[in-house]
PDB file of C-alpha atoms and ligand atoms in Angstrom:
ATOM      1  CA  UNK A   1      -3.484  -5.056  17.012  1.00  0.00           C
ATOM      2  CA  UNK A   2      -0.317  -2.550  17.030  1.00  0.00           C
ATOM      3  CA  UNK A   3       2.978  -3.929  16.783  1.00  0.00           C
ATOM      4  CA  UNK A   4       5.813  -2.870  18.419  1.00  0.00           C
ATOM      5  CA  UNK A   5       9.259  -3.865  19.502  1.00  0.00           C
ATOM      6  CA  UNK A   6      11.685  -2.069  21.242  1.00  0.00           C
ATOM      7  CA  UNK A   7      14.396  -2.404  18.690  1.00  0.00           C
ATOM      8  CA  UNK A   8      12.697  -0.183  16.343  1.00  0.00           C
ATOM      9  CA  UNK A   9      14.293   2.534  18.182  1.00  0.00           C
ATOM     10  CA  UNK A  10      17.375   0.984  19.126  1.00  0.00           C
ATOM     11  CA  UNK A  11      20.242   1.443  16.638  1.00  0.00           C
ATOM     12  CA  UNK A  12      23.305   3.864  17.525  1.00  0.00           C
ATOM     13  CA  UNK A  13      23.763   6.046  14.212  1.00  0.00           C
ATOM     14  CA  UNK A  14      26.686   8.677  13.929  1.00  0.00           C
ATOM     15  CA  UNK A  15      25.792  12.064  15.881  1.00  0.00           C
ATOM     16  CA  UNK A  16      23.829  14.544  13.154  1.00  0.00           C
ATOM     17  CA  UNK A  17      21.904  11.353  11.938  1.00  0.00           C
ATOM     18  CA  UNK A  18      19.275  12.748   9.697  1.00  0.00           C
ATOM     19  CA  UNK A  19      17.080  10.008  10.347  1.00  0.00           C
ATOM     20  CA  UNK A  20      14.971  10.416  13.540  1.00  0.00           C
ATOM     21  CA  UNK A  21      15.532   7.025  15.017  1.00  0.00           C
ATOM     22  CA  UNK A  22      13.744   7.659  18.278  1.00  0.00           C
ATOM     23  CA  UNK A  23      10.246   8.331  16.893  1.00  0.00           C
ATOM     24  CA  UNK A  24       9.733   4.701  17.511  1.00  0.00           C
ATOM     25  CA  UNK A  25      10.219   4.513  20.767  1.00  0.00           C
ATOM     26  CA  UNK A  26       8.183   8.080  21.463  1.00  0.00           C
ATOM     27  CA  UNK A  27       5.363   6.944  19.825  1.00  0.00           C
ATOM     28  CA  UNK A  28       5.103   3.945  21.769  1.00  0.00           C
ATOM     29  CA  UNK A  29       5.259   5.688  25.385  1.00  0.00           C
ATOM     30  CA  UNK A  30       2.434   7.582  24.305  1.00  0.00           C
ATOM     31  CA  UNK A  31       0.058   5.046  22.940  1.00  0.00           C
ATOM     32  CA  UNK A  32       0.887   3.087  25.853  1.00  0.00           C
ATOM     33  CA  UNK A  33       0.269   6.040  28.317  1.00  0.00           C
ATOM     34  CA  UNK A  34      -3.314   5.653  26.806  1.00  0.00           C
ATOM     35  CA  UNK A  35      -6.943   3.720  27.295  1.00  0.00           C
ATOM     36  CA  UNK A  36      -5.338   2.087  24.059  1.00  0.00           C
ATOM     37  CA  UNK A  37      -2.414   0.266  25.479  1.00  0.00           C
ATOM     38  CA  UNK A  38      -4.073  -3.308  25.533  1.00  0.00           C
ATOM     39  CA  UNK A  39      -3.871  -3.446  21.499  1.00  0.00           C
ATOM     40  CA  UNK A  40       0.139  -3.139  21.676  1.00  0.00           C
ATOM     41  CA  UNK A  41       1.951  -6.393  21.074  1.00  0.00           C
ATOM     42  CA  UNK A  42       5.430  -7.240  20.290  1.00  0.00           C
ATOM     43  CA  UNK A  43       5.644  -8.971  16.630  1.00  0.00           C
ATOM     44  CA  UNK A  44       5.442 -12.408  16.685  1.00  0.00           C
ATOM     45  CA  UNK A  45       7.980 -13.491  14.269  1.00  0.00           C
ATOM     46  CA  UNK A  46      11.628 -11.920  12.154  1.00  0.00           C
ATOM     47  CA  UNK A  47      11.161 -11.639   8.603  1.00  0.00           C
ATOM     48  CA  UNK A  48      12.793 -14.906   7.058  1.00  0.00           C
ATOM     49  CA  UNK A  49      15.262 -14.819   4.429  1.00  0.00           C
ATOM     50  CA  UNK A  50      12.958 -17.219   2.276  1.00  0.00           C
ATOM     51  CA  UNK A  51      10.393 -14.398   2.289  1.00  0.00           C
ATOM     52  CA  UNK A  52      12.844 -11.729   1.601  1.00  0.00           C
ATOM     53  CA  UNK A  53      13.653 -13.572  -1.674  1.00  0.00           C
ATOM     54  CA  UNK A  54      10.259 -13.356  -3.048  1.00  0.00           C
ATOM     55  CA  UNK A  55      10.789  -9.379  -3.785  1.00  0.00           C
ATOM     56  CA  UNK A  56      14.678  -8.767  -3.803  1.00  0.00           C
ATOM     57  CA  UNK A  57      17.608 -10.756  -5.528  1.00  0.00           C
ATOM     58  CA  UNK A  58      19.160 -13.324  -3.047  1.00  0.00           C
ATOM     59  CA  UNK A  59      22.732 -12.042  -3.505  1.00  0.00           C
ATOM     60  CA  UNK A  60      21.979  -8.582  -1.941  1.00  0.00           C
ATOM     61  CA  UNK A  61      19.843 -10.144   1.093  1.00  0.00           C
ATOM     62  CA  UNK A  62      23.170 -12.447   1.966  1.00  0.00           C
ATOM     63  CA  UNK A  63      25.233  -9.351   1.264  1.00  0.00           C
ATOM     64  CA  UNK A  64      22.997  -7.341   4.059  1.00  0.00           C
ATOM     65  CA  UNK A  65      22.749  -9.704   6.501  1.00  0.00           C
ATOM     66  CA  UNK A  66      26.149 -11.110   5.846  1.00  0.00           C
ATOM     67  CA  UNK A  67      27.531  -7.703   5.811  1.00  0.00           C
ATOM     68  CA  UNK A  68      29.273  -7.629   2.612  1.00  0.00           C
ATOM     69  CA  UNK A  69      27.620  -4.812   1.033  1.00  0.00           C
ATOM     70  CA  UNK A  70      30.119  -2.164  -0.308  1.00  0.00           C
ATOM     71  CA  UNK A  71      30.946   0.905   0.842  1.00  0.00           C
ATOM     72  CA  UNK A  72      28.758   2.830  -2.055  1.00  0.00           C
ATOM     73  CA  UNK A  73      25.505   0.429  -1.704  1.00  0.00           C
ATOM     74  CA  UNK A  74      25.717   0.867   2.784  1.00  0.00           C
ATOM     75  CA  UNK A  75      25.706   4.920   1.697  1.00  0.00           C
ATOM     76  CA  UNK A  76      23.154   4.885  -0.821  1.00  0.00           C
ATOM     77  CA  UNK A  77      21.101   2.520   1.939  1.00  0.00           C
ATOM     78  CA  UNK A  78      21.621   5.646   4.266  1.00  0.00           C
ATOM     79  CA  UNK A  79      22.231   3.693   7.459  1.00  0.00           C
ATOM     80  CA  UNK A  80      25.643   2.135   8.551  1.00  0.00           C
ATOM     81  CA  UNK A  81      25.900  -1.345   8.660  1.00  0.00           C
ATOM     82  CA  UNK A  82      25.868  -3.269  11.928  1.00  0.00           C
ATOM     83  CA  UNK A  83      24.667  -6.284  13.158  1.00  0.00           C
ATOM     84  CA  UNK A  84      21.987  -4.628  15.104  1.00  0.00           C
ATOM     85  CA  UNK A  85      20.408  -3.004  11.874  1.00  0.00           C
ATOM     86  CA  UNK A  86      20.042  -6.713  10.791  1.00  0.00           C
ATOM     87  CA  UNK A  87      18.021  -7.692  14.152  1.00  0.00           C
ATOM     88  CA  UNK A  88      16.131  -4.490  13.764  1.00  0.00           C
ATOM     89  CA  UNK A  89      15.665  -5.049   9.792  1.00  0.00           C
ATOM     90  CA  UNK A  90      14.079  -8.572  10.532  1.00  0.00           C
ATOM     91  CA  UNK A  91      11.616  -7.743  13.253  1.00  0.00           C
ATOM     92  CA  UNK A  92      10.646  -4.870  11.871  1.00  0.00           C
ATOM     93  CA  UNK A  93       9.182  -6.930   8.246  1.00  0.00           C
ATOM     94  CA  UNK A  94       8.641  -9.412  10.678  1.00  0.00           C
ATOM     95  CA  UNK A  95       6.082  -6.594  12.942  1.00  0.00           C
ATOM     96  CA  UNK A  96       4.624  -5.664   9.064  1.00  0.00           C
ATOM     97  CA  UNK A  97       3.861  -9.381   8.033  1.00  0.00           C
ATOM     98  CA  UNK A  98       2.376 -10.096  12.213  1.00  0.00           C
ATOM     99  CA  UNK A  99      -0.135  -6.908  11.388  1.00  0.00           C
ATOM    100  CA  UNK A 100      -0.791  -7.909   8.115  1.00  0.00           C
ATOM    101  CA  UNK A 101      -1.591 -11.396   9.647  1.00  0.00           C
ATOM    102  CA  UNK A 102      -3.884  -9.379  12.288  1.00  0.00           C
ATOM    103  CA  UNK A 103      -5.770  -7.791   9.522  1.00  0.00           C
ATOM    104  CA  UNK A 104      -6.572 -10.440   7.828  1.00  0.00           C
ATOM    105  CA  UNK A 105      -8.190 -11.859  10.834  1.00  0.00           C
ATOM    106  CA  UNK A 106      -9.533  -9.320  12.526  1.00  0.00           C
ATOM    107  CA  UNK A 107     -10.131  -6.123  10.574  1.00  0.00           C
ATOM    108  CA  UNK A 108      -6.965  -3.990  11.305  1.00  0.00           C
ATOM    109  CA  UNK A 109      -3.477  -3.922  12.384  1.00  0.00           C
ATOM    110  CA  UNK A 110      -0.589  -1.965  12.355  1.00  0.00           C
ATOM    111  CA  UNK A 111       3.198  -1.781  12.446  1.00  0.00           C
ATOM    112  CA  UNK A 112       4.768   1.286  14.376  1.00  0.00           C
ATOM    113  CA  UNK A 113       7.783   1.245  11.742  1.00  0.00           C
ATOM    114  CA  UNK A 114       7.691   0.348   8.594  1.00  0.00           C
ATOM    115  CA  UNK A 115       7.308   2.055   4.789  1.00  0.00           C
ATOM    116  CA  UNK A 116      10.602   1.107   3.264  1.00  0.00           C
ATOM    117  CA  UNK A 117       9.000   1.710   0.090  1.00  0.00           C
ATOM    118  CA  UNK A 118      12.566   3.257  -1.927  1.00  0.00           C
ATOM    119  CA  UNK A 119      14.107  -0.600  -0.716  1.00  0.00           C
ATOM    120  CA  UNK A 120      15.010  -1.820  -4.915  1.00  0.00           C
ATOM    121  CA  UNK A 121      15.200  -5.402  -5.593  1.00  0.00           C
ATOM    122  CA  UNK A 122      18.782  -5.510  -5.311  1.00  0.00           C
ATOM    123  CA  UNK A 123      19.621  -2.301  -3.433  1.00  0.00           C
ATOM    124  CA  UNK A 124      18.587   0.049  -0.702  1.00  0.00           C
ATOM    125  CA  UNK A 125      17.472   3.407  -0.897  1.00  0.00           C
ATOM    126  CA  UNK A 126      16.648   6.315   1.331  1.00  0.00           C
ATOM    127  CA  UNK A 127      16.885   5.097   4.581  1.00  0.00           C
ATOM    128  CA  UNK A 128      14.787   1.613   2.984  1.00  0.00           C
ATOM    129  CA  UNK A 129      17.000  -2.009   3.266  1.00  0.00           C
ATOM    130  CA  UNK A 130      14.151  -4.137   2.383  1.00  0.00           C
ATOM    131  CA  UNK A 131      10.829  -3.509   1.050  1.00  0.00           C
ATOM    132  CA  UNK A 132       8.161  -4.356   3.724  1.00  0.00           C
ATOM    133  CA  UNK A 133       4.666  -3.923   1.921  1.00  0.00           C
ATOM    134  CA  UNK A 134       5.944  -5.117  -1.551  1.00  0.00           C
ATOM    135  CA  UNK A 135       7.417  -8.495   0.860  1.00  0.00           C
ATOM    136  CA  UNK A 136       4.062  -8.578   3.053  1.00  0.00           C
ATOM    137  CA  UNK A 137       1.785  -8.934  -0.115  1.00  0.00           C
ATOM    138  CA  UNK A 138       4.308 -11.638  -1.581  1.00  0.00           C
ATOM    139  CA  UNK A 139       3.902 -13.689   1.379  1.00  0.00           C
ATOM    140  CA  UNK A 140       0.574 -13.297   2.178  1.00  0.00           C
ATOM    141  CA  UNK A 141      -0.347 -14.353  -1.505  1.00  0.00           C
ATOM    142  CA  UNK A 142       1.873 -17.078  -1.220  1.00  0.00           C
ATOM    143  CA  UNK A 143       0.796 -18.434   1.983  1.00  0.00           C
ATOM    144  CA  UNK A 144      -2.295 -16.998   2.813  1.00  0.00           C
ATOM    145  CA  UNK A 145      -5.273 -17.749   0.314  1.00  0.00           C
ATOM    146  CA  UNK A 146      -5.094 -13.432  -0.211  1.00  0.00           C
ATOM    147  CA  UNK A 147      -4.941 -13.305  -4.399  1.00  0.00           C
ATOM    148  CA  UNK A 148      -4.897  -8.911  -4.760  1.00  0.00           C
ATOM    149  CA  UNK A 149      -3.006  -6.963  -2.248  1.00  0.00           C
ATOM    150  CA  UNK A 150      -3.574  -3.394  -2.625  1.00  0.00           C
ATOM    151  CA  UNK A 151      -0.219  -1.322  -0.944  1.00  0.00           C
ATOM    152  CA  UNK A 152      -1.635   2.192  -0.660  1.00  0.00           C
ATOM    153  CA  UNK A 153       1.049   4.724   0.006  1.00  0.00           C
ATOM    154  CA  UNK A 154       0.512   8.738   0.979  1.00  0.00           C
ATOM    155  CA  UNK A 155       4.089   9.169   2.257  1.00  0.00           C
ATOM    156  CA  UNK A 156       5.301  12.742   0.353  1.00  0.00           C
ATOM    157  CA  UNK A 157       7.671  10.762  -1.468  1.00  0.00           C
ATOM    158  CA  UNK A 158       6.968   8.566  -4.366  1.00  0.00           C
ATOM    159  CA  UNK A 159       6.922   4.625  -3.714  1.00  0.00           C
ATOM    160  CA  UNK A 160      10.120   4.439  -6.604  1.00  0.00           C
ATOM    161  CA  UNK A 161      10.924   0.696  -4.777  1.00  0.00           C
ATOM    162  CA  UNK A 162       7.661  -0.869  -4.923  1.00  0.00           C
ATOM    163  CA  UNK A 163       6.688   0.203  -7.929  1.00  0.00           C
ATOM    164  CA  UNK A 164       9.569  -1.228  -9.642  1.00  0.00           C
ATOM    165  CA  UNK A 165       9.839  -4.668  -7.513  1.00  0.00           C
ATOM    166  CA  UNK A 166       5.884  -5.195  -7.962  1.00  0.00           C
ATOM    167  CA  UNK A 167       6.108  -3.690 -11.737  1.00  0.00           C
ATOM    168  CA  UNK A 168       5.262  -7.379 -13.715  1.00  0.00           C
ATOM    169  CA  UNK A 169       2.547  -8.158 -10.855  1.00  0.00           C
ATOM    170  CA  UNK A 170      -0.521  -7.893 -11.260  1.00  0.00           C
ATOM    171  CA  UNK A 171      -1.565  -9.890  -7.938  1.00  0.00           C
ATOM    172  CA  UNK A 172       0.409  -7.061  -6.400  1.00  0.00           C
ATOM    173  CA  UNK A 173      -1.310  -3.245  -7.068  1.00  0.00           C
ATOM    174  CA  UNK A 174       0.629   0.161  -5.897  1.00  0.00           C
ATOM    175  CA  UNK A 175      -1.067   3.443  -5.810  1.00  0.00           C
ATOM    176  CA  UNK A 176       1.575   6.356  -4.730  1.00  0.00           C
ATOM    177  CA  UNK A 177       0.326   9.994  -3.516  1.00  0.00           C
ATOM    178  CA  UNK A 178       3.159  12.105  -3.536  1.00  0.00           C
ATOM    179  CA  UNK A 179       4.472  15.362  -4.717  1.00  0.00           C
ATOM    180  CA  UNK A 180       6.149  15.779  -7.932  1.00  0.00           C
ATOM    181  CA  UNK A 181       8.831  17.905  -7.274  1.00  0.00           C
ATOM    182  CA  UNK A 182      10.540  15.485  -4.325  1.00  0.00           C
ATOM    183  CA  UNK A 183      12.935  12.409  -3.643  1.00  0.00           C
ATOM    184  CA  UNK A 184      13.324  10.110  -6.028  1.00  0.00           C
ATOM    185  CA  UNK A 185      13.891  12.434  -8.330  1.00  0.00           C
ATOM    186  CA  UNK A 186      13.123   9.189 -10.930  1.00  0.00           C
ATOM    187  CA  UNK A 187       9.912   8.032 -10.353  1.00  0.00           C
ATOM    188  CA  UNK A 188       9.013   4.601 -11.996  1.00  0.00           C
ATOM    189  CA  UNK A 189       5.244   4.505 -12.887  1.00  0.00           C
ATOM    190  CA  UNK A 190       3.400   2.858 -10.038  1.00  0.00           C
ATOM    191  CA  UNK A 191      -0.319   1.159 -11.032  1.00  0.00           C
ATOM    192  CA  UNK A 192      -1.883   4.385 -10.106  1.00  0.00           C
ATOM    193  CA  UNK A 193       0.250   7.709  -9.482  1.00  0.00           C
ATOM    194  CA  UNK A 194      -1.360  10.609  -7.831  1.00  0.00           C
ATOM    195  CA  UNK A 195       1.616  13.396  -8.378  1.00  0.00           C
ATOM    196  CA  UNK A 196       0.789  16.747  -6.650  1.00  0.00           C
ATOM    197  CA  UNK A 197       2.551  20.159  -6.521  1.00  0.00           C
ATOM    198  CA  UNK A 198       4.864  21.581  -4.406  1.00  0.00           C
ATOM    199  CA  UNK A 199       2.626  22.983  -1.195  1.00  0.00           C
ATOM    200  CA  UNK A 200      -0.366  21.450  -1.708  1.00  0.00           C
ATOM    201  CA  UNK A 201      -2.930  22.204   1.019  1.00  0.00           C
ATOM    202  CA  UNK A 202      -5.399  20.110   2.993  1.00  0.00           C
ATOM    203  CA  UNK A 203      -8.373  20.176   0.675  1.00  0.00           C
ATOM    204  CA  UNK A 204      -6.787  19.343  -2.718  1.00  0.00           C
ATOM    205  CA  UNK A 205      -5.024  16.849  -0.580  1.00  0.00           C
ATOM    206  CA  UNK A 206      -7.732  14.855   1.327  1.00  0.00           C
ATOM    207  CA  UNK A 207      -9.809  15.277  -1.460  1.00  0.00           C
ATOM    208  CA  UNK A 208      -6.916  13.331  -3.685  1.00  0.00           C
ATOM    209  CA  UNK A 209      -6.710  10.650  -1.445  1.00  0.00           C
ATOM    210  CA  UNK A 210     -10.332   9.504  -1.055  1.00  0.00           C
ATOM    211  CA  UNK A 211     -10.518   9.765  -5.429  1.00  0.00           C
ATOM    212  CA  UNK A 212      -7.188   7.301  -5.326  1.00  0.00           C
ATOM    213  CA  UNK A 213      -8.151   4.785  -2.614  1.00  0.00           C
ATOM    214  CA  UNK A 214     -11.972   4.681  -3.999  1.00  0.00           C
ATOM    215  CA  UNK A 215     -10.629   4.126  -7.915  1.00  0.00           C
ATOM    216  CA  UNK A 216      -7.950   2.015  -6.736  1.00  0.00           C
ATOM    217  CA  UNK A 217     -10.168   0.090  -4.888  1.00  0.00           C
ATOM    218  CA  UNK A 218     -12.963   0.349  -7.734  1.00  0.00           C
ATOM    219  CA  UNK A 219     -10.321  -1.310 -10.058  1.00  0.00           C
ATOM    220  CA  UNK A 220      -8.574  -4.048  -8.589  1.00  0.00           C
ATOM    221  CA  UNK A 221     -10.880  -5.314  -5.429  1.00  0.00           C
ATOM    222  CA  UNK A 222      -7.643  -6.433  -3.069  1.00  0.00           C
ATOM    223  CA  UNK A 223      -8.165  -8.273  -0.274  1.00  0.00           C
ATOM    224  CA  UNK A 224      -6.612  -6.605   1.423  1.00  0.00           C
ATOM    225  CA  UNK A 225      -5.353  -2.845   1.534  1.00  0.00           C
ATOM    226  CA  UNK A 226      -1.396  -2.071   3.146  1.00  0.00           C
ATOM    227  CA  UNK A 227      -1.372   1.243   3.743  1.00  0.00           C
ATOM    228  CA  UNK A 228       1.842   3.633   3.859  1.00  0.00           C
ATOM    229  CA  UNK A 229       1.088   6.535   6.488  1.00  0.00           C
ATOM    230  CA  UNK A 230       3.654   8.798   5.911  1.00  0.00           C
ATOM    231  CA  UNK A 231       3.508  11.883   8.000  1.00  0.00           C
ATOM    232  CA  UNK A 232       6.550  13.737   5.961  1.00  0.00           C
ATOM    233  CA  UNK A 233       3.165  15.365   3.900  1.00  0.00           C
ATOM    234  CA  UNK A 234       3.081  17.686   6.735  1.00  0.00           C
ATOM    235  CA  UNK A 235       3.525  21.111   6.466  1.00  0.00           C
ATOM    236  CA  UNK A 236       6.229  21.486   9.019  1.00  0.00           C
ATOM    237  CA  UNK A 237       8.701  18.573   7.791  1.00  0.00           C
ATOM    238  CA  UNK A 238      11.898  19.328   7.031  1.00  0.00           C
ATOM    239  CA  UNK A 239      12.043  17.111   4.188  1.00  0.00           C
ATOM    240  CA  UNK A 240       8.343  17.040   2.433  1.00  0.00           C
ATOM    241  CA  UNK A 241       6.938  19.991   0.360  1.00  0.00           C
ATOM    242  CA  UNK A 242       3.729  19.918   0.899  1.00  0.00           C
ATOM    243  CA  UNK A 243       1.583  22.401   3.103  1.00  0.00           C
ATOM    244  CA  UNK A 244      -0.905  19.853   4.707  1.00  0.00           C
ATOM    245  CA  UNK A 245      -2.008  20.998   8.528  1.00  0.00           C
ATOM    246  CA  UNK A 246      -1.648  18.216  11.590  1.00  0.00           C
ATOM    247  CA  UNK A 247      -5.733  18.257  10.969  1.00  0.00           C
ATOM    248  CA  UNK A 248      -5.155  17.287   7.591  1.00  0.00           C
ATOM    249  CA  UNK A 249      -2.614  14.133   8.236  1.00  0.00           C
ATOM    250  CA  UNK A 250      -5.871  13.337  10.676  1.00  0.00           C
ATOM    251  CA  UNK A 251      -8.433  13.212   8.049  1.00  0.00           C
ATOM    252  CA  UNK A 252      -6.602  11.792   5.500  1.00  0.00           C
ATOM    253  CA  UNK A 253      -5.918   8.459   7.883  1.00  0.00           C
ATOM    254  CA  UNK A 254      -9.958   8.605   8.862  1.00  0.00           C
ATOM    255  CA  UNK A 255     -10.960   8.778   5.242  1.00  0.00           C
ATOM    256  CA  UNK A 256      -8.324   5.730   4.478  1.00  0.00           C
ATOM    257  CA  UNK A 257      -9.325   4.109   7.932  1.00  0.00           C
ATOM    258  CA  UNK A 258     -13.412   4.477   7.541  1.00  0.00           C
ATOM    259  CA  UNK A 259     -13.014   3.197   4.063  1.00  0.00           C
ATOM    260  CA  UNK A 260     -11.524  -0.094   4.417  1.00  0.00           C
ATOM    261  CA  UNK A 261     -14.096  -0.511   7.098  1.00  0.00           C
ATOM    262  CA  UNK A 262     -16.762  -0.042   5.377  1.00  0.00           C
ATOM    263  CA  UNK A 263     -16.079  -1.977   2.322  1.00  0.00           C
ATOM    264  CA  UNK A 264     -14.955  -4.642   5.292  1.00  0.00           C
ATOM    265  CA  UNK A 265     -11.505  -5.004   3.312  1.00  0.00           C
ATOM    266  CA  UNK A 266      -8.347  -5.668   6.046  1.00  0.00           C
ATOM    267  CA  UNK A 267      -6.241  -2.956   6.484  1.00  0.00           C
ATOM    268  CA  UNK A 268      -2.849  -2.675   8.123  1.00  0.00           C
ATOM    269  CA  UNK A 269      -0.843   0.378   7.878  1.00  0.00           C
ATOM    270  CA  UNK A 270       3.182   1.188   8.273  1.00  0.00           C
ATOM    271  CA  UNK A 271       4.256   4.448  10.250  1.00  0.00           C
ATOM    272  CA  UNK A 272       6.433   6.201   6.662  1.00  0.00           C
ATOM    273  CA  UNK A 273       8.245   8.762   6.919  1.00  0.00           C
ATOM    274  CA  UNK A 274       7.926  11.661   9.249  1.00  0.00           C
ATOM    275  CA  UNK A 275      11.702  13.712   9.604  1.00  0.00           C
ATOM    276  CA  UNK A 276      11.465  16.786  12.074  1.00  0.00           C
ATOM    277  CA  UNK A 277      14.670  17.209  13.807  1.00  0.00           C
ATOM    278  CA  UNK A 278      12.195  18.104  17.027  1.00  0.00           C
ATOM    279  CA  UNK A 279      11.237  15.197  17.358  1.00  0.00           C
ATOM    280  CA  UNK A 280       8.173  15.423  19.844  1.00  0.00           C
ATOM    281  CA  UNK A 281       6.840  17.879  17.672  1.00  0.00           C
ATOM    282  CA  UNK A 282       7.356  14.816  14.847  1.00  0.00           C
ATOM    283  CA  UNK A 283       5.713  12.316  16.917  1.00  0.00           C
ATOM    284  CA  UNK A 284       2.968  14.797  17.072  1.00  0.00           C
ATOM    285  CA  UNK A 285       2.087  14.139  13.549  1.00  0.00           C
ATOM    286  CA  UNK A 286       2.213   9.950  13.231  1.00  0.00           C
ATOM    287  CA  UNK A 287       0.212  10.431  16.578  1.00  0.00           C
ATOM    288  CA  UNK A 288      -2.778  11.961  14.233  1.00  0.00           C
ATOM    289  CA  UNK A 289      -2.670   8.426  12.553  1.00  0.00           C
ATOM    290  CA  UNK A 290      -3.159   6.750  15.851  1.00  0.00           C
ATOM    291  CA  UNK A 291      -5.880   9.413  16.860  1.00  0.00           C
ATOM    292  CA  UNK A 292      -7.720   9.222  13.219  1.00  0.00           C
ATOM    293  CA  UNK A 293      -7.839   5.029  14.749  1.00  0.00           C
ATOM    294  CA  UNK A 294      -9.284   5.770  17.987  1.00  0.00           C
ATOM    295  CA  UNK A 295     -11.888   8.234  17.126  1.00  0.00           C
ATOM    296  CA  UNK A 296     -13.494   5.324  15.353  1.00  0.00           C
ATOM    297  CA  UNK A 297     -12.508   2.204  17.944  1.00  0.00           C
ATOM    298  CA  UNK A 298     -14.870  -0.242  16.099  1.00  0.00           C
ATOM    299  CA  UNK A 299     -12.246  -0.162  13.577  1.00  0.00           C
ATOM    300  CA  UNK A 300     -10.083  -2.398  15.975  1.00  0.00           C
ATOM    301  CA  UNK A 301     -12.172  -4.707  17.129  1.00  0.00           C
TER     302      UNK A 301
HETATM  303 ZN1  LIG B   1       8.925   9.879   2.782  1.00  0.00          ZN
END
């Protein structure tokens, strides 16, 4: 199933925003405009604090959702504070941790929002409050019988966050495909780190990808695979440096999709980043995620 809830798109930032806030909501009308609109549910459940705890210190989640951070940790965070980015926070881990749950019964599932993968332990990061994938595989290992949770991540930008949250785990495995010369400009080691240069092209690209998620996979046998589909690797995004085509975000989600599929290992993936100040011509891209899906239906079902 896809999950989706309307808040995703709903938060009022200051005019000149960099982040593209109504991608969400774009993304959405189109799948639903689509023979595909009967897999669309709204997420079941709100992250709970509880679960937040298991990957970040318990005096910054009360400080968030209290909203008592100070002025330098709401900056560094990148979004203002309000009580509306706590609702949307909450059901947006909550939509990760529903299509986690969907994978694990059914195949597949997916989270249109999601990636928060520079969310620290104790801080936020890059547009990131809390860390979705690194609190997904917590729970699920906690509460689901799931003992290795692979979190797969091809957003341009390193996974700094869940490398360093997940660092003494080894229940917990993070593979990052990114390019070196890009936010964070510190990059903690990750279990596996694919680094590539500045405009790299489709082929050294896709060809990257399948060698990390078939060695990662090789290695540490999860039970399940979260997968970060960041579309800021394409060529046109105004903050990646990479020069992948919209045919090359395309493959790269069929080789990731066909994969899991065929070793039968759940999959659920998060939307990532994706920053285009056009933002049709953004929603463009994460749509190649969705299409890589529905070339291949079975996958769904
Ligand atoms: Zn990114």
């Amino acid at each position: 199933m896809l999950y989706y809830h309307p808040i995703y798109s709903e938060l009022n930032l200051p005019e000149k925003h960099r982040f593209p806030i109504s991608k969400y909501k774009k993304l959405y009308q189109r799948i639903n405009a689509s023979k595909f609109a009967k897999f669309i549910k709204e997420p079941e459940q709100k992250i709970t604090a509880d679960a937040l705890q298991l990957c970040h210190d318990s005096n910054y989640v009360d400080a968030f959702l209290n909203g008592t951070l100070s002025e330098k940790a709401i900056k560094k965070m990148g979004f203002p504070w309000s009580e509306q980015l706590v609702q949307r926070t909450l059901i947006s881990l909550g939509g990760g941790l529903t299509a986690a749950q969907s994978a694990l019964e059914y195949g597949f599932g997916a989270n249109l929002s999601g990636g928060y993968h520079h969310a620290h332990r104790d801080f936020g990061s890059g547009f990131c409050i809390f860390n979705d994938w690194a609190v997904v595989a917590a729970t699920l290992i906690a509460h689901q019988r799931v003992e290795r949770v692979l979190i797969f991540d091809c957003d341009v930008h390193q996974g700094d966050g869940t490398a360093t949250i997940v660092a003494d785990r080894d229940d917990i495995i993070t593979c990052s495909i990114h390019c070196e010369s890009n936010f964070p400009r510190v990059k903690p080691q990750s279990d596996l780190d694919f680094a590539l240069p500045v405009n790299t092209q489709d082929a050294q690209y896709v060809a990257t990808v399948r060698e990390a998620l078939q060695l990662a996979v090789r290695l540490y046998q999860p039970d399940i695979i979260l997968y970060n589909a960041g579309a800021d690797v394409y060529q046109g995004d105004e903050l990646g440096h990479f020069s992948v085509s919209k045919q090359g975000v395309r493959a790269r989600d069929s080789i990731v999709f066909e994969y899991a599929h065929h070793l039968n290992i759940p999959l659920a993936f998060a939307l990532g980043g994706g920053y285009q100040r056009d933002v049709d011509r953004l929603v463009d891209i994460h749509q190649q995620t969705f299409l890589a899906l529905f070339d291949n239906p079975a996958i769904m079902i």
